PDB file of C-alpha atoms in Angstrom:
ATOM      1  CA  UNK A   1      44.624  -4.108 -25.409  1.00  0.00           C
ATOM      2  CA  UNK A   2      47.835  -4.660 -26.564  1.00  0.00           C
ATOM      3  CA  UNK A   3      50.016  -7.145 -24.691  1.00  0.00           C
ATOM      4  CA  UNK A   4      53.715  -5.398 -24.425  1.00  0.00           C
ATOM      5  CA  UNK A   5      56.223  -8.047 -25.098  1.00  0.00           C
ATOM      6  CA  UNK A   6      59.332  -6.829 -23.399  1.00  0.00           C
ATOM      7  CA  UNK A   7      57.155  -6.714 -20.230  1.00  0.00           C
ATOM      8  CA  UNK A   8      56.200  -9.853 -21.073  1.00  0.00           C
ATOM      9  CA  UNK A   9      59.442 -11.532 -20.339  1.00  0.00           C
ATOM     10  CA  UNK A  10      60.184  -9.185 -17.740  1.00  0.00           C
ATOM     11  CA  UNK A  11      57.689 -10.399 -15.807  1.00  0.00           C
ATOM     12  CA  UNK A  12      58.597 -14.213 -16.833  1.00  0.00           C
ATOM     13  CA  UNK A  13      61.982 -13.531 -15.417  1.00  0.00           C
ATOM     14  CA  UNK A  14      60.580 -12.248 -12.114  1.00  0.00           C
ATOM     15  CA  UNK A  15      57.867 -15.615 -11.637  1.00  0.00           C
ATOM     16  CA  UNK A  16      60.554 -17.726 -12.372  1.00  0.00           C
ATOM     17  CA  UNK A  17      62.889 -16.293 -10.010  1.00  0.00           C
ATOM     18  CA  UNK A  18      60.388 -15.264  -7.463  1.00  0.00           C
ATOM     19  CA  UNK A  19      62.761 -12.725  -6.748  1.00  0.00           C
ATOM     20  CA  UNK A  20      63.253  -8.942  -8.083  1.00  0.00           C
ATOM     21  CA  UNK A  21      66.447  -8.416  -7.373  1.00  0.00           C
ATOM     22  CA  UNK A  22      67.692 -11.874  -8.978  1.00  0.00           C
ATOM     23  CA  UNK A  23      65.922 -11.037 -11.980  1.00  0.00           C
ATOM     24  CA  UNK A  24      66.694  -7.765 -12.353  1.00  0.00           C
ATOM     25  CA  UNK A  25      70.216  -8.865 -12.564  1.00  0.00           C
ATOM     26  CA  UNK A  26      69.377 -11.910 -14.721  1.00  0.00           C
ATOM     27  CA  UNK A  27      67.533  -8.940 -16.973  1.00  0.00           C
ATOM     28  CA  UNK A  28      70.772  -6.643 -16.610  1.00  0.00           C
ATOM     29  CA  UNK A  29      68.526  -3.902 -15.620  1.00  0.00           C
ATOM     30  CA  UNK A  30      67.947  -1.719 -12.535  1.00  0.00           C
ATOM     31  CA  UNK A  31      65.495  -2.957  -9.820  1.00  0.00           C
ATOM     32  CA  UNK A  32      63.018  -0.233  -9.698  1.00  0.00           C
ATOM     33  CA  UNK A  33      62.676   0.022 -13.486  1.00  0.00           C
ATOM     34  CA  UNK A  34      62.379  -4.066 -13.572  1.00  0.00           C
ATOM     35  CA  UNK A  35      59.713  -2.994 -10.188  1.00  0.00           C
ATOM     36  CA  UNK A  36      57.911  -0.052 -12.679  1.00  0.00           C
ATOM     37  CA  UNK A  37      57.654  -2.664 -15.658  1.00  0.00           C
ATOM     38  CA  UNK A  38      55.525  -5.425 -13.971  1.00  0.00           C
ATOM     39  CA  UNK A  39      53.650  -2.390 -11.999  1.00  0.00           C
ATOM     40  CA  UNK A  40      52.894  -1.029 -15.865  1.00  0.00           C
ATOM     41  CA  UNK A  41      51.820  -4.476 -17.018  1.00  0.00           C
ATOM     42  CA  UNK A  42      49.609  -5.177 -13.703  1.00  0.00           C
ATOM     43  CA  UNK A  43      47.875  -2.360 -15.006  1.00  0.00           C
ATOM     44  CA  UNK A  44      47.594  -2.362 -18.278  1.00  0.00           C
ATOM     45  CA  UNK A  45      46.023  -6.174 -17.967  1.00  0.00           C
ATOM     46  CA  UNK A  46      44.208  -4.727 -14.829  1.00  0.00           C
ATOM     47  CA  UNK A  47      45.217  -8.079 -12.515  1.00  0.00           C
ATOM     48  CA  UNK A  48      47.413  -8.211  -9.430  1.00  0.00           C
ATOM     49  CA  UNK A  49      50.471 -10.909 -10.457  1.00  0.00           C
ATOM     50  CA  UNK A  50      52.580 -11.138  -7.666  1.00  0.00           C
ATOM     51  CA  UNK A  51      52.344 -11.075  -3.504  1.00  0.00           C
ATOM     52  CA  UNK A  52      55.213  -9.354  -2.611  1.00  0.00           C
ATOM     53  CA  UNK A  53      56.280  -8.342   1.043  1.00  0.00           C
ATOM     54  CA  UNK A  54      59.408  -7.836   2.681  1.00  0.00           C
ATOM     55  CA  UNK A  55      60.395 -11.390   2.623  1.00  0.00           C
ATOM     56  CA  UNK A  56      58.914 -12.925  -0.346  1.00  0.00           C
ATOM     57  CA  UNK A  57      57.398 -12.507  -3.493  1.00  0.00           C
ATOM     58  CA  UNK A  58      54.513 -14.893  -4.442  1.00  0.00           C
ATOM     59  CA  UNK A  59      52.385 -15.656  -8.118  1.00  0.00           C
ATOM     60  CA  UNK A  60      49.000 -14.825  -7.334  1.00  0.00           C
ATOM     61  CA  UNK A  61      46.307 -17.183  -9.307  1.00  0.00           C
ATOM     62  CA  UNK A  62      46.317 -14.580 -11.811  1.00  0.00           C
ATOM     63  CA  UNK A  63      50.351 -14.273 -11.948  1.00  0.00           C
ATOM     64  CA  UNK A  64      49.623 -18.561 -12.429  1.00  0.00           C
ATOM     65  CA  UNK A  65      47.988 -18.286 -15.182  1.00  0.00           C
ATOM     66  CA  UNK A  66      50.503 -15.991 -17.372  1.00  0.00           C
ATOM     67  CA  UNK A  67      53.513 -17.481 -15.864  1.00  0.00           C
ATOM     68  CA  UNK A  68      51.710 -20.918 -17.736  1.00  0.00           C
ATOM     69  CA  UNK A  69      50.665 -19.040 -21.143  1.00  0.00           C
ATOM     70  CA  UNK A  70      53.661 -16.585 -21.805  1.00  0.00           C
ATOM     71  CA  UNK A  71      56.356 -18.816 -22.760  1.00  0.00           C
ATOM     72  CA  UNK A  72      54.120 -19.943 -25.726  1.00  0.00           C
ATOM     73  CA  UNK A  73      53.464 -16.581 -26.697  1.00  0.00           C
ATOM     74  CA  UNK A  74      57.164 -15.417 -26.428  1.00  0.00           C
ATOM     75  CA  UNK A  75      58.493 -18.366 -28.304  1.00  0.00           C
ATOM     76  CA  UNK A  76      55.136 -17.624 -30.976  1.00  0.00           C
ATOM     77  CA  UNK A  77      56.876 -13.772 -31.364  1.00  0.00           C
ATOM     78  CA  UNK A  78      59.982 -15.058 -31.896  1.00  0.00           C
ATOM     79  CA  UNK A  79      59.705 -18.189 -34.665  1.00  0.00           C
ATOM     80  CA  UNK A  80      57.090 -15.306 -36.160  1.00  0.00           C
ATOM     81  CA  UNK A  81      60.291 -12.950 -36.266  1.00  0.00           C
ATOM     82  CA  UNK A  82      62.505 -15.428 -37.755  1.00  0.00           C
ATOM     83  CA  UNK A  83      60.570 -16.755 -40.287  1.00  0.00           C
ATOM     84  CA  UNK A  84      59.860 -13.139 -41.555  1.00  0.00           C
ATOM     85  CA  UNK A  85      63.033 -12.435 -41.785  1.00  0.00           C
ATOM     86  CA  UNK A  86      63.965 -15.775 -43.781  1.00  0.00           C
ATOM     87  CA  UNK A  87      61.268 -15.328 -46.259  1.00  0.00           C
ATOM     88  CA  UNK A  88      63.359 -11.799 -46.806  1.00  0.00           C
ATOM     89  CA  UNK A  89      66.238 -13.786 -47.617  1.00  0.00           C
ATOM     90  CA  UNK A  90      67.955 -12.656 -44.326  1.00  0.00           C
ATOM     91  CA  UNK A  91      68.693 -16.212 -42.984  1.00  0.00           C
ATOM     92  CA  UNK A  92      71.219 -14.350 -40.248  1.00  0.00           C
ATOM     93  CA  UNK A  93      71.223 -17.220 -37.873  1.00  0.00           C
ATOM     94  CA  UNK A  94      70.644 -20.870 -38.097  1.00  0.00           C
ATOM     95  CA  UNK A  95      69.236 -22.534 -35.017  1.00  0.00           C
ATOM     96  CA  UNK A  96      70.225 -26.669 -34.714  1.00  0.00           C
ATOM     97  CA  UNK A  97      67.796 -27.837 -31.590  1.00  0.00           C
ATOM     98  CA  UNK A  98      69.124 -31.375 -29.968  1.00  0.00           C
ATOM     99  CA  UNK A  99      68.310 -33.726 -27.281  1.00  0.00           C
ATOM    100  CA  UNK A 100      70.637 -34.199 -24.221  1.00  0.00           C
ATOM    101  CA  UNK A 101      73.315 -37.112 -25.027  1.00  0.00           C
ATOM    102  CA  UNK A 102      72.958 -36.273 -28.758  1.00  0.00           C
ATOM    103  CA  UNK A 103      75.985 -34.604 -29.916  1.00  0.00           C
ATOM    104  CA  UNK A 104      75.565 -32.295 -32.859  1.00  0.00           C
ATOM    105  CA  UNK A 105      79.737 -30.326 -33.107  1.00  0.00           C
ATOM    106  CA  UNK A 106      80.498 -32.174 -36.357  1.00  0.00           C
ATOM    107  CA  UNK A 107      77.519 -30.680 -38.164  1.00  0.00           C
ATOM    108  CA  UNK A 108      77.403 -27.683 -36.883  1.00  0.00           C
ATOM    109  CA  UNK A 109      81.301 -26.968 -37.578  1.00  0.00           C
ATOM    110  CA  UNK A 110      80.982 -28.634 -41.270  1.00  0.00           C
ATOM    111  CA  UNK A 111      78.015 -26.268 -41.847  1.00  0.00           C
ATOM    112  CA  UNK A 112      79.785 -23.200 -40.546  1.00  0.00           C
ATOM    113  CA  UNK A 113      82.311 -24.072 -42.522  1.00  0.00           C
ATOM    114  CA  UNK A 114      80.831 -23.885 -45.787  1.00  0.00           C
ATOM    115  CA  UNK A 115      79.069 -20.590 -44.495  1.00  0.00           C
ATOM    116  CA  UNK A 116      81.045 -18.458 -42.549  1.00  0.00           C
ATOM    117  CA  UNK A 117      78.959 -15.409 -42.391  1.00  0.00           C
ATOM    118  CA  UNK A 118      75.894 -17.473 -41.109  1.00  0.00           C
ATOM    119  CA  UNK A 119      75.712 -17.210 -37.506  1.00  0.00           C
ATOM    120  CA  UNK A 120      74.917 -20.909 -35.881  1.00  0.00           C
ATOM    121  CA  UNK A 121      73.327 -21.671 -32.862  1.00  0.00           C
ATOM    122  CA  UNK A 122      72.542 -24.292 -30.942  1.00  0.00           C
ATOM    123  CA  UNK A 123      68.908 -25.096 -28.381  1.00  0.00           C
ATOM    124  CA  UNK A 124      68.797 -28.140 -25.884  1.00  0.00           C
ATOM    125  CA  UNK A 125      65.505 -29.134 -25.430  1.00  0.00           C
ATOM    126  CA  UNK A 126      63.520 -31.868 -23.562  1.00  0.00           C
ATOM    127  CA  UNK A 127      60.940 -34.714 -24.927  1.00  0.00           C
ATOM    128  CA  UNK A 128      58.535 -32.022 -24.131  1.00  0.00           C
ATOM    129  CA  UNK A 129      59.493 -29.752 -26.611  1.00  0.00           C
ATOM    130  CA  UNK A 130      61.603 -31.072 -29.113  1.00  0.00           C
ATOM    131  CA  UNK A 131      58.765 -30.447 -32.004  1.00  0.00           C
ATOM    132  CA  UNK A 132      57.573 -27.637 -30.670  1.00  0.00           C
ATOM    133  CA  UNK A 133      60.576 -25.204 -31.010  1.00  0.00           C
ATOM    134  CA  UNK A 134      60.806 -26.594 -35.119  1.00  0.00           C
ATOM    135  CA  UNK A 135      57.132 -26.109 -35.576  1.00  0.00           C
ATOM    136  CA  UNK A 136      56.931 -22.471 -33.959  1.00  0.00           C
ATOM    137  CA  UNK A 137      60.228 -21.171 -35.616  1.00  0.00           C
ATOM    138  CA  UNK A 138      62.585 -21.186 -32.526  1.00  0.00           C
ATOM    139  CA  UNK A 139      64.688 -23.516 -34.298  1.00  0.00           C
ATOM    140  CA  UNK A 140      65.475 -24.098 -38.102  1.00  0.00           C
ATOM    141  CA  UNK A 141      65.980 -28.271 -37.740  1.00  0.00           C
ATOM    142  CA  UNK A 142      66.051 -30.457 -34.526  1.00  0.00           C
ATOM    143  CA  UNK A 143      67.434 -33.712 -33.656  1.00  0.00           C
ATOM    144  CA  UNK A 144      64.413 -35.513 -32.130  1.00  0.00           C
ATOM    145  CA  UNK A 145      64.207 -39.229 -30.793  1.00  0.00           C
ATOM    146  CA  UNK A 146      61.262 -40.974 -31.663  1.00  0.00           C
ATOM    147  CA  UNK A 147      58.220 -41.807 -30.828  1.00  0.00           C
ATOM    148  CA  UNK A 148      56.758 -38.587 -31.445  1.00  0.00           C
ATOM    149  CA  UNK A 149      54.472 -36.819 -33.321  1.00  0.00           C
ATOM    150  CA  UNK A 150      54.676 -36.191 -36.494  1.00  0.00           C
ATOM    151  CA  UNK A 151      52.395 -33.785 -37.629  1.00  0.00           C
ATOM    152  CA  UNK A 152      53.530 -30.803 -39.469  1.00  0.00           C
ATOM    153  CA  UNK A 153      56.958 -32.335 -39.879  1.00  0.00           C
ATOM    154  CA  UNK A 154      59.145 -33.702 -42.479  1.00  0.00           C
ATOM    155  CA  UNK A 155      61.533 -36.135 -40.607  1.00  0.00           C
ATOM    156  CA  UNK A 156      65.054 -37.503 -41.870  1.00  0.00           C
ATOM    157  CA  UNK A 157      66.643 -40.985 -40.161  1.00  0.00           C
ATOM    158  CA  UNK A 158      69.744 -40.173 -38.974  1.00  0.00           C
ATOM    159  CA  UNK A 159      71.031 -43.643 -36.744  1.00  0.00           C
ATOM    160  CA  UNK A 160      69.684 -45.746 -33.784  1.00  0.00           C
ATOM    161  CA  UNK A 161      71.242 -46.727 -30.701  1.00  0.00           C
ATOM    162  CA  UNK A 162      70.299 -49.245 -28.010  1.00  0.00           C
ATOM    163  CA  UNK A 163      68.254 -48.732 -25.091  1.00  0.00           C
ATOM    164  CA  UNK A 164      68.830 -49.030 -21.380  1.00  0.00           C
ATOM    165  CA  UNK A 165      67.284 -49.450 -17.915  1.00  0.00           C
ATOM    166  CA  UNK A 166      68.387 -47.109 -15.433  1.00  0.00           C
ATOM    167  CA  UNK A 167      67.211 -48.331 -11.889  1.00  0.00           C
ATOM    168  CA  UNK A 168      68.622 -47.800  -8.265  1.00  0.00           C
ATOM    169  CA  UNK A 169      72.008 -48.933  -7.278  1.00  0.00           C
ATOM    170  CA  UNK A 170      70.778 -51.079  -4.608  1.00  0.00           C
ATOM    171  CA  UNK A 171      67.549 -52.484  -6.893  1.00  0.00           C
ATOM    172  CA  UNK A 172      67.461 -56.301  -6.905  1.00  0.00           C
ATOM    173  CA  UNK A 173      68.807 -56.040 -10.705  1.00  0.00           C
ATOM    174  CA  UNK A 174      71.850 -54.019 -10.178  1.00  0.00           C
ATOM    175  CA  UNK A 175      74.707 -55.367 -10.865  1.00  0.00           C
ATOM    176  CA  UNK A 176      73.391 -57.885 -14.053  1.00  0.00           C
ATOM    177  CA  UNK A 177      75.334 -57.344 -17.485  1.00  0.00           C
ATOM    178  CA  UNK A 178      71.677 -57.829 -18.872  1.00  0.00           C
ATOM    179  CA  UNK A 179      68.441 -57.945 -18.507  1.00  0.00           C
ATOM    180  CA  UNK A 180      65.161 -58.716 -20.290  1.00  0.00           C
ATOM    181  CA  UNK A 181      62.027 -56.155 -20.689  1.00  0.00           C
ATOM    182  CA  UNK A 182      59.902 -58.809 -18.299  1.00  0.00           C
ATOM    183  CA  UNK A 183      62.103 -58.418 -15.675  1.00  0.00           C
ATOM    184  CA  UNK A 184      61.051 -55.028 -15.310  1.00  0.00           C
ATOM    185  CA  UNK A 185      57.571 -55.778 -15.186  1.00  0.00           C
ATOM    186  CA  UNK A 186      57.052 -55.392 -11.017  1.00  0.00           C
ATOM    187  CA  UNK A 187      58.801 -51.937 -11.310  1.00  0.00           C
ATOM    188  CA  UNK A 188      56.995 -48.324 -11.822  1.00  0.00           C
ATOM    189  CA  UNK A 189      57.267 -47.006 -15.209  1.00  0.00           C
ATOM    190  CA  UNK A 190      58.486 -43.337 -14.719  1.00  0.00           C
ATOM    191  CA  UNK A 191      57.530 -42.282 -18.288  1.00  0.00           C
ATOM    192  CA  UNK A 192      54.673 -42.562 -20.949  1.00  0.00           C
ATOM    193  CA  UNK A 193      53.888 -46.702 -21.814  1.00  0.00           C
ATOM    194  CA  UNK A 194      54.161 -46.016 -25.421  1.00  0.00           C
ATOM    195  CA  UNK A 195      57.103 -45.115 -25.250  1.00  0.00           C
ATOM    196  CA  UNK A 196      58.408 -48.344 -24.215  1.00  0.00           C
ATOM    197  CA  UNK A 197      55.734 -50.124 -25.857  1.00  0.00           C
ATOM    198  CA  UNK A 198      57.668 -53.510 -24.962  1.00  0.00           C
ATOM    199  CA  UNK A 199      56.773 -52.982 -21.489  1.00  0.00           C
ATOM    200  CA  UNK A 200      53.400 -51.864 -21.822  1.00  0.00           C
ATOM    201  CA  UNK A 201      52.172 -54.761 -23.585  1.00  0.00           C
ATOM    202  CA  UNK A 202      53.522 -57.248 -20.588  1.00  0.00           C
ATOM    203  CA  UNK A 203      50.828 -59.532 -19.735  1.00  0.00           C
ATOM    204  CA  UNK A 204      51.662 -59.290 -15.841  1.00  0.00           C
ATOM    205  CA  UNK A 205      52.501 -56.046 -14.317  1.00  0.00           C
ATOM    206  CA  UNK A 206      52.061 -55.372 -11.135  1.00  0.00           C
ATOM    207  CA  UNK A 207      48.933 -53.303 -10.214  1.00  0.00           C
ATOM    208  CA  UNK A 208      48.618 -50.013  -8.057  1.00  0.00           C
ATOM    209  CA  UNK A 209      47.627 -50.876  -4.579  1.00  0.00           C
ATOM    210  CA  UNK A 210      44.837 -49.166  -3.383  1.00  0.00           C
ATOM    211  CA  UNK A 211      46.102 -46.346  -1.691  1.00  0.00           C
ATOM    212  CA  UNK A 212      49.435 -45.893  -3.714  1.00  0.00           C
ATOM    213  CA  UNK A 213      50.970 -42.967  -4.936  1.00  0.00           C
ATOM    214  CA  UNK A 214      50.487 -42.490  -8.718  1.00  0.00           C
ATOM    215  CA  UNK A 215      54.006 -42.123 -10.854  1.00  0.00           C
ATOM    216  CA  UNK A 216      55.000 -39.222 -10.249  1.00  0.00           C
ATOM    217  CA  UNK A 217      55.164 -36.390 -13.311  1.00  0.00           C
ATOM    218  CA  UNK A 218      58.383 -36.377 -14.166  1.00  0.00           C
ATOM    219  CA  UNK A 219      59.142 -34.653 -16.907  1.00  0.00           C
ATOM    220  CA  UNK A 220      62.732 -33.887 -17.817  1.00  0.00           C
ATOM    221  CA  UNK A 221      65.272 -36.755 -17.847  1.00  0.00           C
ATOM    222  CA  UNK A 222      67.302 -34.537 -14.706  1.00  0.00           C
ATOM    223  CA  UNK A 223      63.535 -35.318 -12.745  1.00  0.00           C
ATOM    224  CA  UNK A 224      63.087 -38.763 -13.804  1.00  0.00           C
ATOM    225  CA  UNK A 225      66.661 -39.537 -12.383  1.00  0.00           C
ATOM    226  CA  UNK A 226      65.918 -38.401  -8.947  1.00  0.00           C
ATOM    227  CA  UNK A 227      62.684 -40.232  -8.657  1.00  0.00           C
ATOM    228  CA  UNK A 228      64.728 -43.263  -9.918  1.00  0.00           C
ATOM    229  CA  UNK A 229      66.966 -42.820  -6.966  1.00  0.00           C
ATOM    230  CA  UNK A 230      64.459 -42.410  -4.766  1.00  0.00           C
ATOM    231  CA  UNK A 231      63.002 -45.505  -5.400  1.00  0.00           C
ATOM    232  CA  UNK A 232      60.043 -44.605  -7.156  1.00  0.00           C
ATOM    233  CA  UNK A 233      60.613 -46.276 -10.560  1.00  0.00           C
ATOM    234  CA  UNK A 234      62.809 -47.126 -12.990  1.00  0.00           C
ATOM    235  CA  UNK A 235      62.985 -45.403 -16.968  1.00  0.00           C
ATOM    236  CA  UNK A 236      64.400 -46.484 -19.801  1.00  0.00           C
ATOM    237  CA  UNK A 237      66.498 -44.309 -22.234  1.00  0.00           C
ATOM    238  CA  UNK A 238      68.543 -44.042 -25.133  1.00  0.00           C
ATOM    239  CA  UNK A 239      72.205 -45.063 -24.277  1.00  0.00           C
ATOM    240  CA  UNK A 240      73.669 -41.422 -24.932  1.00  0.00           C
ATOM    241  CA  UNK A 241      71.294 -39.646 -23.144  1.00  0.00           C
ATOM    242  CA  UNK A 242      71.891 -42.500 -20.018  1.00  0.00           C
ATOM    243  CA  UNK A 243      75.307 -41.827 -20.239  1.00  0.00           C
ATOM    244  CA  UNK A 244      74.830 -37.909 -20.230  1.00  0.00           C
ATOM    245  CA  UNK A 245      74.263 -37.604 -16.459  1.00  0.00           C
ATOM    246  CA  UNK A 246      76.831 -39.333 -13.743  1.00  0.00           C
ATOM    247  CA  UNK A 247      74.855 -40.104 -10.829  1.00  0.00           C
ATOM    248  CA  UNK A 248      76.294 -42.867  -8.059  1.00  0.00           C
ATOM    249  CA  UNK A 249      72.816 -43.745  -7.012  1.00  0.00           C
ATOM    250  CA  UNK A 250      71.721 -45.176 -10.064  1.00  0.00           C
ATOM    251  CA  UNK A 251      73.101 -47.890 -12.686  1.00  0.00           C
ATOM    252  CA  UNK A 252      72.287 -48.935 -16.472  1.00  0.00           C
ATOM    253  CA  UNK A 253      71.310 -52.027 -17.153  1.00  0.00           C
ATOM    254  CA  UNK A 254      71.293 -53.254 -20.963  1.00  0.00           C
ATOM    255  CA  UNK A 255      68.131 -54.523 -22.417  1.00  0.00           C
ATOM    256  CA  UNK A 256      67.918 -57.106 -24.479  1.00  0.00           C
ATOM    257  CA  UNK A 257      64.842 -57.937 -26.003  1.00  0.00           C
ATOM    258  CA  UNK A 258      63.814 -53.942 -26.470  1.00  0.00           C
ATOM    259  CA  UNK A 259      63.757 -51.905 -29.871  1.00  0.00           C
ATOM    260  CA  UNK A 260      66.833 -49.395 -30.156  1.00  0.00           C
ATOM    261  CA  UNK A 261      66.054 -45.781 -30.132  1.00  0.00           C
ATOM    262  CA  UNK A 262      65.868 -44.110 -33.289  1.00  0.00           C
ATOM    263  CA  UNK A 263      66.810 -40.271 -34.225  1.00  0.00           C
ATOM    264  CA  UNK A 264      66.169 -38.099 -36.837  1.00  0.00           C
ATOM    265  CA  UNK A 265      66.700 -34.511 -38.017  1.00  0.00           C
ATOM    266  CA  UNK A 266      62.949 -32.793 -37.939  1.00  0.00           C
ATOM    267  CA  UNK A 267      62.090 -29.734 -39.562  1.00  0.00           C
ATOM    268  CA  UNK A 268      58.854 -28.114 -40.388  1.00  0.00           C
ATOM    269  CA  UNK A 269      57.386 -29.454 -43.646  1.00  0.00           C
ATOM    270  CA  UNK A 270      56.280 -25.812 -44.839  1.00  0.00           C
ATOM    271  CA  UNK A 271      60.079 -25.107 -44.659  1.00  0.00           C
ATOM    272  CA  UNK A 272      62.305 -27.315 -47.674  1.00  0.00           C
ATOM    273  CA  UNK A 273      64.994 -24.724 -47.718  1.00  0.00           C
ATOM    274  CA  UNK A 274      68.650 -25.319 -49.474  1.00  0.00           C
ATOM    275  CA  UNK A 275      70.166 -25.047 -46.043  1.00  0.00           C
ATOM    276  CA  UNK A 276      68.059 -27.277 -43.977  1.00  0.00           C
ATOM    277  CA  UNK A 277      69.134 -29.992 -47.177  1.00  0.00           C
ATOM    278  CA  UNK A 278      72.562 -29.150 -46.535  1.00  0.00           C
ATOM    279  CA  UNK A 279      72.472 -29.763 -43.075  1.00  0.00           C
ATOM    280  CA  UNK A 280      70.724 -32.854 -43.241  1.00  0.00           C
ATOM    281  CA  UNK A 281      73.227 -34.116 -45.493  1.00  0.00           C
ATOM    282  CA  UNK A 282      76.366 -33.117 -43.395  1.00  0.00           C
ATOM    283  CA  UNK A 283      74.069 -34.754 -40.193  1.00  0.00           C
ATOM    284  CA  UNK A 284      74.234 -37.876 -42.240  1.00  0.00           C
ATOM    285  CA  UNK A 285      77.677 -38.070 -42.963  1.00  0.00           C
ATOM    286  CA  UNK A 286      78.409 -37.135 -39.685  1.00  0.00           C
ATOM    287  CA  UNK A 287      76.679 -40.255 -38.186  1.00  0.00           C
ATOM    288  CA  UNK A 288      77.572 -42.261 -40.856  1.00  0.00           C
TER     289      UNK A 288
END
């Protein structure tokens, strides 16, 4: 059986809205033919995906499961699409991926520039993702911030840029012009040890209590934030991406005795082309 794609992200667009009529409109389609799609595609993969009544619309376990595994296939079609088309010589667009705080206009412009029939676009993506989209074809380069993995990709410094501790506005370091990595060592670490190794390897940290909540799993910098103001941790980021989002409950704190952040232009290392060279070197120049 044959998997239809188009119903594919129909149905996407209807899990994450948990709504028909919103993502019918998202869609720009009618209602019953968005209704007739997922009805079609409930069939053809012989499951039930949604609980629907008159007030709400529900995933099902089943509905779960896809809603988990479709993006990946999607995203799969569509690198699989564009790298097709590339190895035909038909490099129509040119996709620049970036992490929030990281500016990329000056490239980007420079690049169109020299090309003005190439059609440039631009992805944000998360820490999540930001190898992912290169490696599967959704994008042609990415700016990524390391640590990361590296696997599959050729990676180009670009610049570094300090570090800092975001933390409530009422936390007992607000308000200091600077702090050091041990002072942080009684808080909860919203994000993965390694990637503050400095903190990790702190000889006295202050244990979970029996009983405790576990970090919570925030993933985007936007979730991180609200647990931060909430008084369930504290993260550390790159200045830029800090800076990014204005929030009055929270405050930076410079640290001093932590490693800057480092970013690079990524690409995957299958892919050497001309043009991912020529926008590496106008992403150099640009940060230079």
């Amino acid at each position: 059986m044959d998997v239809d794609l188009r119903k594919l992200r129909y149905f996407v667009a209807v899990a994450e809205e948990l709504h028909f009529g919103r993502a019918a409109a998202r869609l720009h389609i009618a209602q019953p033919v968005l209704s007739r799609q997922i009805r079609a595609l409930e069939d053809e993969l012989r499951v039930r995906l949604f609980d629907r009544d008159r007030r709400s619309t529900e995933l099902t376990a089943a509905g779960r499961q896809l809603l988990q595994d479709a993006p990946g296939v999607l995203a799969a079609a569509e690198g699989l699409t564009r790298r097709v088309r590339q190895a035909a010589g038909r490099t129509e667009t040119f996709t620049v991926a970036f992490m929030p705080g990281i500016t990329v206009t000056a490239p980007v412009q420079a690049l169109l520039a020299r090309h003005p029939g190439l059609a440039v676009e631009v992805l944000r993506v998360s820490a999540e993702d930001q190898t992912a989209v290169v490696l599967d074809g959704r994008a042609d380069v990415g700016f990524v911030r390391l640590p990361l993995d590296r696997r599959g990709l050729r990676l180009r410094p670009l610049f570094t840029e300090p570090r800092v501790a975001v933390v409530p506005r009422s936390h007992r370091l607000a308000g200091k012009t600077a702090i050091s990595v041990a002072d942080l060592a009684d808080d909860v670490l919203l994000q993965d040890p390694d990637v503050v190794p400095e903190w990790r390897d702190l000889p006295h940290r202050r244990p979970l209590r029996p009983g405790a909540r576990p970090e919570p799993p925030a993933r985007s910098v936007e979730e991180k934030l609200e647990y931060v103001a909430a008084f369930r941790g504290v993260v550390v980021l790159p200045l830029s991406a800090a800076t990014h989002y204005t929030r009055e409950d929270v405050c930076r704190l410079p640290v001093e005795d932590i490693a800057p952040n480092q970013v690079c232009l990524a690409w995957d290392a299958a892919r050497d082309s001309a043009l991912i060279q020529e926008f590496g070197d106008l992403a150099e120049a640009s940060h230079s």
